[in-house]
Amino acid sequence: MSTKPATTSVAGYRRNDRGTQPDLLYPPYASTVKRAPSHPLVLLPASLSEVTGPVFGFDVLKANDHDLTKQHAGDPIGERIVVSGRVLDANGRPVINTLVEVWQANAAGRYPHQRDQHNAPTDPNFTGAGRTQTDSEGRYRFVTIRPGEYPWRNHYNAWRPAHIHFSLFGPAFSTRLVTQMYFPGDPLLDYDPMVTSIPDERARRRLVSVFDWETTIPEQALGYRFDIILRGRDETPMENYLPARS
Ligand SMILES: [Fe+2]
């Protein structure tokens, strides 16, 4: 009989395939030069503290948290869209009842934050933050406004592609994911160093949503599908970092 404590025999997670996550040092993305680790990362063995974790906060969800167009007295300016998808684990199984949070710029490409001084209008009817939980099949759904592109000062004439930020905790600390969803056909994708810092082309494409007739609502809103995979071979890439206006 083994005398090993249980915490030393925990099944870990598969390491990421090379090139499927952003390079931590990627000089075209200027701020990585200052913040990237200068020493090789230390890989720690999995223990209970990585493969288990607290489950966050469904009790604080409110009725319109998933509908960013209904959080104020009036309708926000912009094109209504539906963003939905499934959250899956490394083996393709649904991650159920898990918290999904989003935040984004308004239709003009402006965040309602004092550090965002982009010369574009704010929208009193749009905060740009939402949350929901997945259902029993791992599905989530948001109604929102298509976010605008916005400039950032990474390099001359730098513009971020339209994007929605996502944050998920999943069932454990090791499944924590912060990432960004993009829109199909956006011409800025090929010029965005946050996207191109991911070497693997297939991994980059996992961040681009798919136009979806199934969730498009006649006379109301276009639908985009964005499936999110926590860990494994097809894992959704993690964001490199969270700068003030990313
Ligand atoms: Fe952003």
PDB file of C-alpha atoms and ligand atoms in Angstrom, residues 111 150 163 165 246, ligand 1:
ATOM      1  CA  TYR A 111     -14.357  52.291 -22.641  1.00  0.00           C
ATOM      2  CA  TYR A 150      -9.775  51.727 -31.127  1.00  0.00           C
ATOM      3  CA  HIS A 163     -12.745  42.431 -29.670  1.00  0.00           C
ATOM      4  CA  HIS A 165     -12.585  40.357 -23.465  1.00  0.00           C
ATOM      5  CA  SER A 246      -6.345  45.959 -24.062  1.00  0.00           C
TER       6      SER A 246
HETATM    7 FE    FE B   1      -9.888  45.968 -25.128  1.00  0.00          FE
END
